[in-house]
Short mmCIF file of C-alpha atoms in Angstrom, two decimals:
data_model
loop_
_atom_site.label_atom_id
_atom_site.label_comp_id
_atom_site.label_asym_id
_atom_site.label_seq_id
_atom_site.Cartn_x
_atom_site.Cartn_y
_atom_site.Cartn_z
CA MET A 1269 -30.57 58.33 -25.41
CA ARG A 1270 -31.91 56.94 -22.53
CA ASN A 1271 -31.39 52.63 -21.65
CA ILE A 1272 -34.69 50.22 -22.02
CA LYS A 1273 -33.27 48.56 -19.01
CA VAL A 1274 -34.94 45.24 -20.12
CA PRO A 1275 -36.75 42.97 -18.49
CA LEU A 1276 -35.95 40.93 -15.57
CA GLU A 1277 -37.13 37.32 -17.64
CA LYS A 1278 -36.00 38.21 -21.36
CA ARG A 1279 -32.02 39.13 -19.75
CA LYS A 1280 -30.07 36.95 -22.05
CA ARG A 1281 -27.54 34.53 -19.52
CA VAL A 1282 -23.61 35.38 -20.61
CA SER A 1283 -20.29 33.95 -19.08
CA LYS A 1284 -19.19 35.20 -15.73
CA ALA A 1285 -16.18 34.89 -15.59
CA CYS A 1286 -14.10 33.58 -11.89
CA ASN A 1287 -12.41 35.77 -9.71
CA THR A 1288 -8.80 34.69 -11.04
CA CYS A 1289 -10.17 35.36 -14.91
CA MET A 1290 -11.11 38.70 -13.59
CA LYS A 1291 -8.33 39.87 -11.81
CA ARG A 1292 -6.19 37.99 -15.28
CA LYS A 1293 -8.28 40.34 -17.20
CA GLN A 1294 -9.42 37.50 -19.58
CA LYS A 1295 -11.94 35.23 -21.24
CA CYS A 1296 -13.84 33.41 -18.96
CA ASP A 1297 -16.39 29.99 -20.41
CA GLY A 1298 -18.47 30.55 -17.67
CA GLN A 1299 -18.03 26.50 -16.70
CA LYS A 1300 -16.98 25.31 -13.39
CA ASN A 1301 -14.51 24.73 -12.94
CA CYS A 1302 -13.43 27.06 -16.56
CA SER A 1303 -10.87 25.96 -18.63
CA TYR A 1304 -8.09 28.57 -17.23
CA CYS A 1305 -8.53 26.56 -13.66
CA ARG A 1306 -8.63 22.88 -14.37
CA LYS A 1307 -5.63 23.08 -17.05
CA LYS A 1308 -3.93 25.10 -13.13
CA GLY A 1309 -5.60 22.57 -11.14
CA MET A 1310 -7.28 25.27 -9.29
CA THR A 1311 -11.02 25.14 -8.35
CA CYS A 1312 -13.36 28.14 -10.01
CA VAL A 1313 -14.56 30.39 -6.64
CA TYR A 1314 -16.41 32.94 -8.50
CA ARG A 1315 -17.84 36.59 -7.32
CA PRO A 1316 -20.77 37.08 -5.85
CA SER A 1317 -23.72 39.53 -6.68
CA LYS A 1318 -24.05 41.98 -3.62
CA SER A 1319 -27.73 41.22 -3.64
CA THR A 1320 -27.07 37.37 -1.60
CA VAL A 1321 -23.54 38.85 0.16
CA SER A 1322 -22.09 40.89 1.48
CA SER A 1323 -19.11 43.32 0.03
CA SER A 1324 -16.76 41.30 2.23
CA ASP A 1325 -17.33 38.22 0.96
CA SER A 1326 -16.84 39.51 -3.01
CA THR A 1327 -13.23 39.65 -2.46
CA VAL A 1328 -12.20 35.89 -1.99
CA SER A 1329 -10.25 35.10 -4.94
CA CYS A 1330 -8.95 31.78 -7.07
CA SER A 1331 -6.94 29.36 -4.90
CA PRO A 1332 -5.56 26.17 -5.81
CA PRO A 1333 -7.09 22.89 -3.12
CA ASN A 1334 -5.45 23.38 0.42
CA ASP A 1335 -5.35 20.15 1.21
CA LEU A 1336 -3.20 19.21 -1.07
CA GLY A 1337 -0.70 21.26 0.78
CA GLU A 1338 3.53 20.90 -0.23
CA GLN A 1339 4.59 18.93 -2.61
CA SER A 1340 7.20 16.33 -1.15
CA PRO A 1341 10.13 15.35 -2.86
CA GLU A 1342 7.97 11.87 -3.72
CA ALA A 1343 5.04 13.52 -5.25
CA VAL A 1344 8.04 15.36 -7.55
CA GLU A 1345 9.08 12.19 -8.67
CA TYR A 1346 6.91 9.97 -8.23
CA SER A 1347 2.58 10.23 -9.95
CA ASP A 1348 1.67 6.62 -11.34
CA THR A 1349 -0.31 3.80 -11.21
CA PRO A 1350 -1.00 1.40 -13.74
CA ASP A 1351 -4.57 1.59 -15.47
CA ILE A 1352 -6.36 0.37 -18.53
CA SER A 1353 -3.97 1.73 -20.58
CA GLY A 1354 -1.22 1.36 -18.56
CA LYS A 1355 -0.92 5.03 -16.85
CA VAL A 1356 -3.82 6.03 -14.50
CA THR A 1357 -2.54 8.19 -11.70
CA MET A 1358 -4.84 8.84 -9.05
CA ARG A 1359 -5.01 12.33 -8.25
CA ARG A 1360 -6.87 14.37 -6.02
CA SER A 1361 -10.11 15.59 -8.03
CA THR A 1362 -11.13 19.07 -7.49
CA SER A 1363 -14.53 18.67 -10.20
CA PRO A 1364 -17.65 19.50 -9.35
CA GLY A 1365 -20.01 16.72 -8.68
CA THR A 1366 -17.17 14.09 -7.22
CA LEU A 1367 -16.81 13.01 -3.36
CA SER A 1368 -15.60 16.68 -2.37
CA SER A 1369 -17.51 17.16 0.29
CA PHE A 1370 -15.67 14.04 2.40
CA ARG A 1371 -12.64 12.90 3.78
CA ILE A 1372 -11.08 11.18 6.33
CA ALA A 1373 -8.87 11.94 9.67
CA SER A 1374 -7.37 10.49 12.20
CA ALA A 1375 -8.28 11.21 16.10
CA SER A 1376 -5.92 10.33 19.33
CA ARG A 1377 -7.98 11.00 22.08
CA PRO A 1378 -11.24 9.16 23.02
CA GLY A 1379 -13.33 12.51 22.51
CA GLU A 1380 -11.98 13.24 19.20
CA PHE A 1381 -13.71 9.75 18.03
CA ARG A 1382 -16.58 11.70 16.25
CA LYS A 1383 -18.82 10.00 14.02
CA LEU A 1384 -19.38 12.33 11.12
CA THR A 1385 -17.55 16.38 11.76
CA HIS A 1386 -20.25 18.79 9.98
CA PRO A 1387 -19.99 22.18 8.78
CA ARG A 1388 -21.14 24.27 10.92
CA THR A 1389 -22.72 26.76 8.79
CA ALA A 1390 -24.95 26.04 5.18
CA SER A 1391 -21.69 28.17 2.89
CA ASP A 1392 -18.72 26.81 5.38
CA HIS A 1393 -17.10 25.10 2.44
CA GLN A 1394 -15.26 22.99 5.00
CA PRO A 1395 -15.76 18.86 4.45
CA ILE A 1396 -16.91 16.41 6.27
CA THR A 1397 -15.63 14.85 8.68
CA LEU A 1398 -15.03 10.61 9.36
CA CYS A 1399 -12.56 10.76 11.90
CA LEU A 1400 -11.38 7.06 13.40
CA PRO A 1401 -9.69 6.47 16.29
CA LEU A 1402 -5.40 5.89 15.84
CA PRO A 1403 -5.63 3.29 18.80
CA GLU A 1404 -1.71 3.47 20.92
CA PRO A 1405 0.00 6.19 18.92
CA PRO A 1406 2.97 6.01 18.14
CA PHE A 1407 2.74 2.36 17.73
CA PHE A 1408 -0.38 2.32 15.21
CA SER A 1409 0.73 5.24 13.25
CA HIS A 1410 -2.53 6.23 10.66
CA CYS A 1411 -5.60 5.63 10.98
CA TYR A 1412 -5.59 3.23 8.34
CA ALA A 1413 -4.97 -0.11 9.68
CA THR A 1414 -8.14 -2.56 10.47
CA GLU A 1415 -8.01 -1.26 14.46
CA SER A 1416 -9.56 1.81 14.23
CA PHE A 1417 -11.97 0.76 12.08
CA VAL A 1418 -12.92 -2.19 14.76
CA ALA A 1419 -12.08 0.83 18.18
CA LEU A 1420 -15.22 2.89 15.76
CA VAL A 1421 -17.03 0.74 15.18
CA LYS A 1422 -16.90 -0.75 18.53
CA GLN A 1423 -17.56 2.39 19.83
CA HIS A 1424 -21.09 2.92 17.35
CA VAL A 1425 -22.55 -0.78 18.46
CA GLU A 1426 -21.33 0.17 22.59
CA ARG A 1427 -23.30 3.31 21.97
CA SER A 1428 -26.57 1.69 20.63
CA SER A 1429 -27.05 -1.03 22.11
CA GLY A 1430 -24.83 -1.07 25.69
CA SER A 1431 -21.35 -2.77 26.61
CA SER A 1432 -20.20 -6.70 25.54
CA ASP A 1433 -17.69 -9.49 25.20
CA PHE A 1434 -17.09 -7.12 21.44
CA THR A 1435 -17.01 -4.03 23.08
CA GLU A 1436 -14.47 -5.24 25.91
CA SER A 1437 -12.30 -7.24 23.62
CA SER A 1438 -8.64 -5.03 23.72
CA CYS A 1439 -6.89 -6.14 20.71
CA LEU A 1440 -7.86 -7.23 17.53
CA TRP A 1441 -4.16 -9.24 16.26
CA SER A 1442 -2.00 -10.29 18.93
CA GLU A 1443 1.01 -11.88 16.59
CA PRO A 1444 3.83 -13.91 18.48
CA GLN A 1445 6.86 -13.03 19.22
CA GLN A 1446 10.11 -14.97 20.37
CA THR A 1447 10.29 -15.16 23.39
CA SER A 1448 13.88 -16.96 23.17
CA PRO A 1449 15.98 -16.48 20.67
CA ALA A 1450 17.34 -18.85 19.22
CA SER A 1451 21.57 -19.51 18.36
CA PRO A 1452 23.38 -18.94 15.54
CA CYS A 1453 24.28 -22.53 13.91
CA LEU A 1454 27.26 -23.41 15.36
CA ILE A 1455 28.02 -26.15 11.60
CA TRP A 1456 28.82 -25.30 8.59
CA PRO A 1457 27.40 -26.46 6.13
CA PRO A 1458 24.31 -27.36 7.86
CA ASP A 1459 24.13 -30.31 9.71
CA LEU A 1460 21.33 -31.79 7.34
CA PRO A 1461 21.06 -34.09 4.40
CA ARG A 1462 21.73 -32.76 1.21
CA ILE A 1463 18.46 -34.08 -0.24
CA THR A 1464 16.85 -32.02 2.96
CA ILE A 1465 18.74 -29.62 1.36
CA GLU A 1466 17.64 -29.37 -1.68
CA ARG A 1467 14.24 -30.20 -1.15
CA LEU A 1468 14.02 -26.11 1.20
CA VAL A 1469 15.12 -24.68 -1.31
CA LYS A 1470 12.33 -25.90 -3.72
CA SER A 1471 10.32 -25.12 -1.04
CA TYR A 1472 11.51 -21.72 -0.85
CA PHE A 1473 11.01 -20.76 -5.15
CA THR A 1474 8.16 -23.06 -5.25
CA ASN A 1475 5.50 -20.86 -3.03
CA THR A 1476 7.67 -17.55 -3.36
CA LEU A 1477 7.19 -17.33 -6.95
CA GLY A 1478 5.22 -14.31 -8.45
CA PHE A 1479 4.82 -11.97 -5.22
CA ILE A 1480 8.82 -12.18 -4.32
CA ASP A 1481 12.16 -11.96 -7.01
CA VAL A 1482 14.91 -11.73 -4.22
CA THR A 1483 17.36 -14.53 -6.03
CA SER A 1484 17.99 -16.77 -8.91
CA PRO A 1485 17.14 -21.33 -8.14
CA GLU A 1486 20.82 -20.50 -10.53
CA SER A 1487 22.26 -18.37 -8.73
CA VAL A 1488 21.04 -20.99 -5.40
CA GLU A 1489 23.03 -23.64 -7.04
CA ALA A 1490 26.28 -21.86 -7.08
CA LYS A 1491 26.46 -21.34 -3.58
CA LEU A 1492 25.24 -24.39 -3.27
CA HIS A 1493 28.28 -25.62 -5.69
CA ARG A 1494 30.80 -24.08 -3.76
CA ILE A 1495 29.72 -24.61 -0.10
CA TYR A 1496 29.47 -28.47 -0.64
CA ASN A 1497 32.79 -28.18 -2.42
CA GLY A 1498 34.91 -26.06 -0.48
CA PRO A 1499 33.25 -24.45 2.94
CA SER A 1500 36.25 -22.93 3.31
CA GLN A 1501 36.16 -20.26 0.84
CA VAL A 1502 32.84 -19.62 1.53
CA HIS A 1503 31.94 -16.00 1.17
CA TYR A 1504 30.01 -14.08 4.27
CA SER A 1505 27.54 -12.85 1.39
CA ASP A 1506 26.54 -16.48 0.39
CA ARG A 1507 26.46 -18.14 3.76
CA CYS A 1508 24.11 -15.55 4.82
CA ILE A 1509 21.40 -15.94 1.65
CA ILE A 1510 21.93 -19.49 2.05
CA TYR A 1511 20.69 -19.67 5.94
CA LEU A 1512 17.60 -17.11 4.99
CA VAL A 1513 16.30 -19.54 2.34
CA LEU A 1514 16.06 -23.01 4.48
CA ALA A 1515 14.92 -20.14 6.90
CA ILE A 1516 11.92 -19.45 4.69
CA GLY A 1517 11.77 -22.64 2.62
CA LEU A 1518 11.36 -24.51 6.21
CA THR A 1519 8.05 -21.83 7.19
CA PHE A 1520 6.47 -22.77 3.84
CA ASP A 1521 7.28 -27.51 4.04
CA SER A 1522 4.30 -27.83 6.24
CA GLY A 1523 5.41 -31.33 5.20
CA LEU A 1524 8.78 -31.75 7.24
CA ALA A 1525 8.47 -30.72 10.38
CA GLU A 1526 11.16 -30.07 12.29
CA GLY A 1527 11.18 -32.73 14.39
CA ALA A 1528 11.98 -35.35 12.36
CA LEU A 1529 14.83 -33.09 11.79
CA GLN A 1530 16.22 -33.48 15.07
CA VAL A 1531 16.10 -30.06 15.58
CA THR A 1532 14.52 -27.93 17.52
CA ASN A 1533 13.61 -24.04 16.60
CA LEU A 1534 15.86 -25.34 13.48
CA LYS A 1535 14.37 -22.10 11.17
CA GLU A 1536 15.03 -19.46 14.12
CA GLN A 1537 18.12 -21.01 13.82
CA PHE A 1538 18.91 -20.20 10.65
CA PHE A 1539 17.66 -17.22 10.69
CA ALA A 1540 19.90 -15.85 13.78
CA SER A 1541 23.41 -17.53 11.46
CA ALA A 1542 21.57 -15.38 9.10
CA GLU A 1543 21.79 -12.50 11.40
CA ALA A 1544 24.76 -12.46 13.06
CA LEU A 1545 26.75 -13.15 9.65
CA LEU A 1546 24.39 -9.77 8.27
CA GLN A 1547 25.86 -7.49 11.29
CA SER A 1548 29.01 -8.57 11.36
CA ILE A 1549 30.04 -6.58 7.92
CA GLU A 1550 27.22 -4.65 7.39
CA THR A 1551 29.66 -1.76 8.39
CA GLN A 1552 31.85 -2.12 5.88
CA ARG A 1553 28.70 -2.12 3.46
CA GLY A 1554 30.91 0.42 1.20
CA ILE A 1555 32.83 -2.35 0.62
CA GLU A 1556 30.74 -3.84 -2.11
CA THR A 1557 30.65 -3.22 -5.57
CA TYR A 1558 28.42 -0.66 -7.35
CA ASN A 1559 28.02 -3.04 -10.21
CA GLY A 1560 26.48 -5.98 -8.86
CA VAL A 1561 23.34 -6.45 -6.73
CA PRO A 1562 23.92 -6.04 -2.65
CA TRP A 1563 23.66 -8.81 -1.43
CA THR A 1564 23.22 -6.80 2.42
CA LEU A 1565 19.80 -5.84 0.55
CA GLN A 1566 19.20 -9.32 -0.28
CA ALA A 1567 19.27 -10.78 3.25
CA LEU A 1568 17.06 -7.53 4.68
CA VAL A 1569 14.20 -8.49 2.77
CA LEU A 1570 14.91 -11.65 2.78
CA MET A 1571 14.30 -11.31 6.89
CA SER A 1572 11.05 -9.32 5.68
CA LEU A 1573 9.84 -11.64 4.29
CA TYR A 1574 10.73 -14.85 7.09
CA MET A 1575 8.79 -11.68 9.51
CA LEU A 1576 6.04 -11.74 8.26
CA CYS A 1577 6.02 -15.52 7.95
CA VAL A 1578 6.05 -17.24 11.14
CA SER A 1579 3.77 -13.75 11.92
CA ARG A 1580 6.18 -10.37 12.93
CA ARG A 1581 4.89 -7.95 11.29
CA HIS A 1582 6.53 -5.44 13.01
CA ALA A 1583 9.22 -7.25 12.91
CA ALA A 1584 9.14 -7.19 9.42
CA HIS A 1585 8.56 -3.28 8.67
CA SER A 1586 11.47 -2.90 10.68
CA TYR A 1587 13.34 -4.41 7.36
CA CYS A 1588 11.88 -3.54 5.49
CA GLY A 1589 13.35 0.47 6.80
CA ARG A 1590 16.66 -0.73 7.10
CA ALA A 1591 16.34 -2.55 3.73
CA PHE A 1592 15.55 1.02 2.11
CA GLU A 1593 18.36 2.93 3.19
CA VAL A 1594 20.80 0.35 1.17
CA ALA A 1595 18.10 0.55 -1.45
CA GLN A 1596 18.65 4.80 -1.62
CA SER A 1597 22.88 4.20 -1.11
CA PHE A 1598 23.06 2.53 -3.93
CA GLY A 1599 20.17 4.62 -5.98
CA ILE A 1600 18.56 2.17 -7.04
CA HIS A 1601 14.95 4.15 -5.73
CA ARG A 1602 16.24 5.86 -9.11
CA GLY A 1603 15.82 3.48 -11.75
CA LYS A 1604 19.17 4.21 -12.73
CA GLU A 1605 22.09 3.90 -13.05
CA ALA A 1606 24.62 5.42 -8.65
CA GLU A 1607 26.93 7.83 -9.85
CA GLY A 1608 29.49 5.69 -8.81
CA GLU A 1609 28.63 2.60 -11.34
CA GLY A 1610 30.02 4.45 -14.89
CA LEU A 1611 29.51 2.23 -17.13
CA SER A 1612 31.19 -0.97 -15.00
CA GLY A 1613 27.33 -1.81 -14.62
CA THR A 1614 25.71 -4.75 -16.85
CA GLN A 1615 22.41 -4.97 -17.75
CA ALA A 1616 21.85 -7.89 -16.44
CA TRP A 1617 22.57 -5.70 -12.94
CA ILE A 1618 20.00 -3.22 -13.22
CA ILE A 1619 18.06 -6.11 -14.07
CA LEU A 1620 18.51 -7.81 -10.80
CA ARG A 1621 17.92 -4.90 -8.77
CA ARG A 1622 14.79 -4.08 -10.11
CA LYS A 1623 13.68 -7.42 -8.87
CA VAL A 1624 15.20 -7.02 -5.25
CA TRP A 1625 13.42 -3.14 -5.55
CA ARG A 1626 10.25 -4.51 -6.61
CA SER A 1627 9.79 -7.74 -4.09
CA LEU A 1628 10.74 -4.50 -0.84
CA PHE A 1629 8.06 -2.60 -2.63
CA VAL A 1630 5.33 -5.14 -1.88
CA LEU A 1631 6.48 -6.39 0.96
CA ASP A 1632 6.64 -2.77 2.39
CA ARG A 1633 3.07 -1.53 0.51
CA PHE A 1634 1.28 -4.36 2.15
CA LEU A 1635 3.31 -4.66 5.88
CA ALA A 1636 2.53 -0.59 5.65
CA ALA A 1637 -0.99 -0.68 5.19
CA THR A 1638 -2.09 -3.30 7.46
CA LEU A 1639 -0.74 -2.59 10.10
CA GLY A 1640 -1.64 1.46 9.80
CA ARG A 1641 2.56 1.93 9.59
CA PRO A 1642 3.76 4.93 7.26
CA LEU A 1643 5.11 3.70 4.12
CA THR A 1644 9.31 2.90 4.60
CA ILE A 1645 9.74 3.55 0.61
CA HIS A 1646 8.79 7.29 0.84
CA GLN A 1647 10.97 8.63 -2.95
CA HIS A 1648 10.98 6.52 -5.88
CA THR A 1649 10.57 6.90 -9.27
CA GLU A 1650 8.13 4.66 -11.45
CA GLU A 1651 11.31 3.97 -13.99
CA SER A 1652 12.27 1.53 -10.45
CA LEU A 1653 9.30 0.33 -10.86
CA ASN A 1654 8.92 -0.68 -13.93
CA MET A 1655 9.70 -3.98 -16.53
CA LYS A 1656 9.00 -5.66 -19.37
CA LYS A 1657 5.94 -7.17 -20.24
CA GLY A 1658 4.81 -10.39 -19.21
CA THR A 1659 8.44 -10.61 -16.03
CA PRO A 1660 7.44 -11.63 -12.53
CA LEU A 1661 5.29 -9.78 -10.33
CA ASN A 1662 4.35 -7.40 -12.69
CA PHE A 1663 0.37 -8.50 -11.17
CA VAL A 1664 1.65 -7.94 -7.87
CA VAL A 1665 3.36 -4.36 -7.87
CA ASP A 1666 0.46 -3.73 -9.65
CA ALA A 1667 -1.73 -4.17 -7.45
CA CYS A 1668 0.68 -2.37 -4.42
CA ARG A 1669 0.14 0.26 -6.28
CA ILE A 1670 -3.46 0.47 -5.92
CA ILE A 1671 -2.45 -0.07 -2.10
CA ASP A 1672 0.03 2.73 -2.32
CA LYS A 1673 -2.81 5.32 -3.96
CA THR A 1674 -5.54 4.51 -1.01
CA VAL A 1675 -2.99 5.13 1.33
CA LYS A 1676 -1.73 8.35 0.49
CA VAL A 1677 -5.50 10.44 -1.66
CA ILE A 1678 -7.98 8.25 0.61
CA TYR A 1679 -6.55 8.44 3.84
CA SER A 1680 -4.35 11.35 3.80
CA GLY A 1681 -6.81 13.90 4.82
CA SER A 1682 -7.50 15.51 2.04
CA GLU A 1683 -11.10 15.51 0.56
CA ILE A 1684 -11.73 12.52 -0.93
CA SER A 1685 -12.30 11.98 -4.91
CA MET A 1686 -14.83 9.63 -6.43
CA LYS A 1687 -12.81 9.85 -9.72
CA ASN A 1688 -10.13 8.72 -7.92
CA VAL A 1689 -11.76 6.13 -5.92
CA LEU A 1690 -13.37 4.75 -8.51
CA SER A 1691 -10.36 4.69 -11.68
CA GLY A 1692 -8.69 2.78 -8.43
CA ILE A 1693 -11.74 -0.05 -9.35
CA GLU A 1694 -12.18 -0.07 -12.04
CA TYR A 1695 -7.76 -0.93 -12.97
CA LEU A 1696 -8.56 -3.82 -9.99
CA ASP A 1697 -10.80 -5.25 -12.26
CA LEU A 1698 -9.08 -5.34 -15.43
CA LEU A 1699 -6.29 -7.17 -12.41
CA ILE A 1700 -8.73 -9.54 -11.24
CA ASP A 1701 -10.12 -10.58 -14.23
CA ALA A 1702 -7.12 -10.43 -16.55
CA GLN A 1703 -6.50 -13.40 -19.53
CA VAL A 1704 -3.07 -14.47 -18.24
CA ASP A 1705 -1.03 -16.88 -20.22
CA THR A 1706 -0.49 -21.09 -18.14
CA ALA A 1707 3.05 -20.19 -17.43
CA HIS A 1708 1.79 -17.29 -15.15
CA SER A 1709 -1.01 -18.71 -13.24
CA VAL A 1710 0.42 -19.26 -10.59
CA GLU A 1711 1.11 -15.43 -10.70
CA GLN A 1712 -2.27 -14.68 -11.18
CA VAL A 1713 -2.93 -17.13 -8.11
CA ARG A 1714 -0.77 -14.48 -6.12
CA VAL A 1715 -2.68 -11.46 -7.35
CA ASP A 1716 -6.64 -12.44 -6.88
CA PRO A 1717 -5.87 -11.59 -2.69
CA LEU A 1718 -3.53 -8.43 -3.27
CA CYS A 1719 -6.41 -7.24 -5.45
CA LEU A 1720 -9.49 -8.67 -2.71
CA TYR A 1721 -7.33 -6.72 0.09
CA ALA A 1722 -6.75 -3.26 -1.78
CA GLU A 1723 -10.62 -3.12 -2.79
CA ILE A 1724 -11.28 -3.95 0.46
CA LEU A 1725 -9.07 -1.57 2.40
CA LEU A 1726 -10.07 1.51 -1.09
CA CYS A 1727 -14.04 0.80 -0.02
CA ARG A 1728 -14.34 0.17 3.79
CA PRO A 1729 -14.19 3.95 4.79
CA PHE A 1730 -17.75 4.70 2.74
CA PHE A 1731 -18.53 1.81 4.62
CA LEU A 1732 -18.01 2.41 8.25
CA LEU A 1733 -20.17 6.04 6.86
CA ARG A 1734 -22.53 4.48 5.63
CA PHE A 1735 -23.10 1.90 8.66
CA ILE A 1736 -22.46 4.86 11.64
CA ALA A 1737 -24.12 7.75 9.23
CA SER A 1738 -28.49 8.78 11.10
CA THR A 1739 -30.35 10.14 8.92
CA GLU A 1740 -29.97 13.55 9.55
CA GLU A 1741 -26.17 13.25 8.71
CA ARG A 1742 -26.97 10.67 5.28
CA GLU A 1743 -29.15 14.59 4.17
CA ALA A 1744 -26.50 16.09 4.90
CA LEU A 1745 -24.58 13.32 2.01
CA HIS A 1746 -27.80 13.16 -0.43
CA ASN A 1747 -25.87 14.04 -3.89
CA ILE A 1748 -23.22 11.44 -3.18
CA GLU A 1749 -25.01 9.10 -1.04
CA PRO A 1750 -26.16 6.17 -3.93
CA GLN A 1751 -22.49 6.35 -4.62
CA ILE A 1752 -21.33 5.81 -1.04
CA ASN A 1753 -24.41 2.44 -1.19
CA LYS A 1754 -21.65 1.23 -4.23
CA LEU A 1755 -19.08 1.17 -2.34
CA SER A 1756 -20.81 -0.24 1.31
CA GLN A 1757 -21.99 -2.98 -0.62
CA ARG A 1758 -18.60 -3.61 -3.04
CA CYS A 1759 -16.70 -4.02 -0.09
CA VAL A 1760 -18.63 -6.15 1.52
CA SER A 1761 -19.39 -8.19 -1.64
CA LYS A 1762 -15.71 -8.42 -1.64
CA SER A 1763 -14.96 -9.06 2.68
CA MET A 1764 -17.33 -12.31 1.75
CA ARG A 1765 -15.69 -13.55 -1.63
CA VAL A 1766 -12.62 -13.43 0.42
CA ILE A 1767 -13.96 -15.34 3.11
CA GLU A 1768 -15.43 -17.96 0.75
CA THR A 1769 -12.47 -18.35 -0.95
CA LEU A 1770 -10.70 -19.70 1.44
CA LYS A 1771 -14.08 -22.22 3.04
CA GLU A 1772 -13.78 -23.38 -0.61
CA GLY A 1773 -9.88 -24.19 0.10
CA ARG A 1774 -9.36 -22.85 -3.27
CA CYS A 1775 -6.62 -20.79 -1.80
CA LEU A 1776 -4.64 -23.68 -0.30
CA THR A 1777 -4.68 -26.68 -1.99
CA SER A 1778 -2.36 -28.91 -2.74
CA SER A 1779 -2.16 -27.15 -6.80
CA PHE A 1780 -1.11 -23.82 -5.70
CA PRO A 1781 1.64 -23.14 -2.79
CA VAL A 1782 2.00 -21.76 0.30
CA ASP A 1783 0.87 -17.10 0.38
CA PRO A 1784 2.06 -15.59 3.31
CA PHE A 1785 -0.26 -12.53 2.51
CA THR A 1786 -3.80 -14.56 2.96
CA PRO A 1787 -4.52 -15.39 6.46
CA TYR A 1788 -4.57 -11.41 6.69
CA VAL A 1789 -6.06 -10.66 4.08
CA LEU A 1790 -8.64 -13.00 5.74
CA ILE A 1791 -8.04 -11.22 8.92
CA GLU A 1792 -9.03 -7.45 6.39
CA ALA A 1793 -12.02 -9.22 5.49
CA THR A 1794 -13.67 -10.55 8.20
CA TYR A 1795 -13.62 -7.37 10.12
#
């Protein structure tokens, strides 16, 4: 009996298998992406009908997204960012309906500074690319530096309105450089009244509370006791740490003028003394005991902080790199005891090491993101950053995790997923709105500028896309334009919040300590 052909309008539609399920001869739920491809993190590709495409096009198979590339060593160990429940992972999403047709890439030649690079044809699945200038490579290594955004805005303004003082200005931020290096202090202990020493130590701990935890007040007090009771018996390590604490404390203490101390450039002398001590013994790093906190690691983290405080961020980034090498040699980046430790390491030492490591992580992520430099800590585990609830630095570390994921996922050159963007924003809102104990109020003040900076960094590409896109280019992004508009508005509102906060003096009142991050966050918000 001949089969009766059912009219097209009466045919019952059934699920169509994707290419992967068809090849594996397995059941497919017909969704895009199907259950199998969702489980494997792949993008579904369905074989088109012969009436629409040629047979040569029907051999395309389902495969993982090309933007993922090879998995880095860090990706194997590290796939964390806190969320509402304590864990959110900003992975590259391949689900349909997300921002899968837009990506960011860097360009080093002026001819490549294009607003948007469109697909050649309607069937071309290459994402629309926003090319950001890469100024002065290799001084700036990545396009997430503020200079990249400003350079593209200048180009757009010059194209539409002609040249002006703004478009002709050469540099966004000129950091001061040390013209004549200071000589180390010749007198030990420092020729200062004991009350002045105590004031500088107090200034250090007051103003570093909530964003860095390298040494404790008890440890510094013990070192000072040994200094004033037997200077000849003081170890180089103790002297180095004390010099750095005094240098940073003097940087923060605006009420104690160096002229009143009758010593010019005293903080630079303190720093030079510490650096000389470190260089003289750094080659003997192997003699440091494994069941303790490496003092060279403490010293390098403090040196990085000092350079940040005196507005020499590139030097601070360099010290972060040296500190990571020390931490890596001790296995601190793994969050576990090094093999040489055996059973001699105590829980207290492990906690102290982790505090120093977390401080280095905060400095590295902030410096790398604001400078457009590579992330120094390129390999670490989640365990190395975790500490119990209520521990100082928890909020700041969480904010820097979002900065970390923003740099890796949003500015990686891969396709951007709106799911990743919204998950980061959602958690940043939780960090800012979190109710904290009175004992941690200073920590909340610390995290607010970092959260605002993380959000500006996250939303700024969408503001730039909205700013420079023409009508035709917006039509090409018609399905995601409302989301781009919301993120663009959020970038502007958060930038205005930073400016208004500083204008009202909320972060600069005498009741709260000085924040070395705030000036750079203000620069990011202004531009």
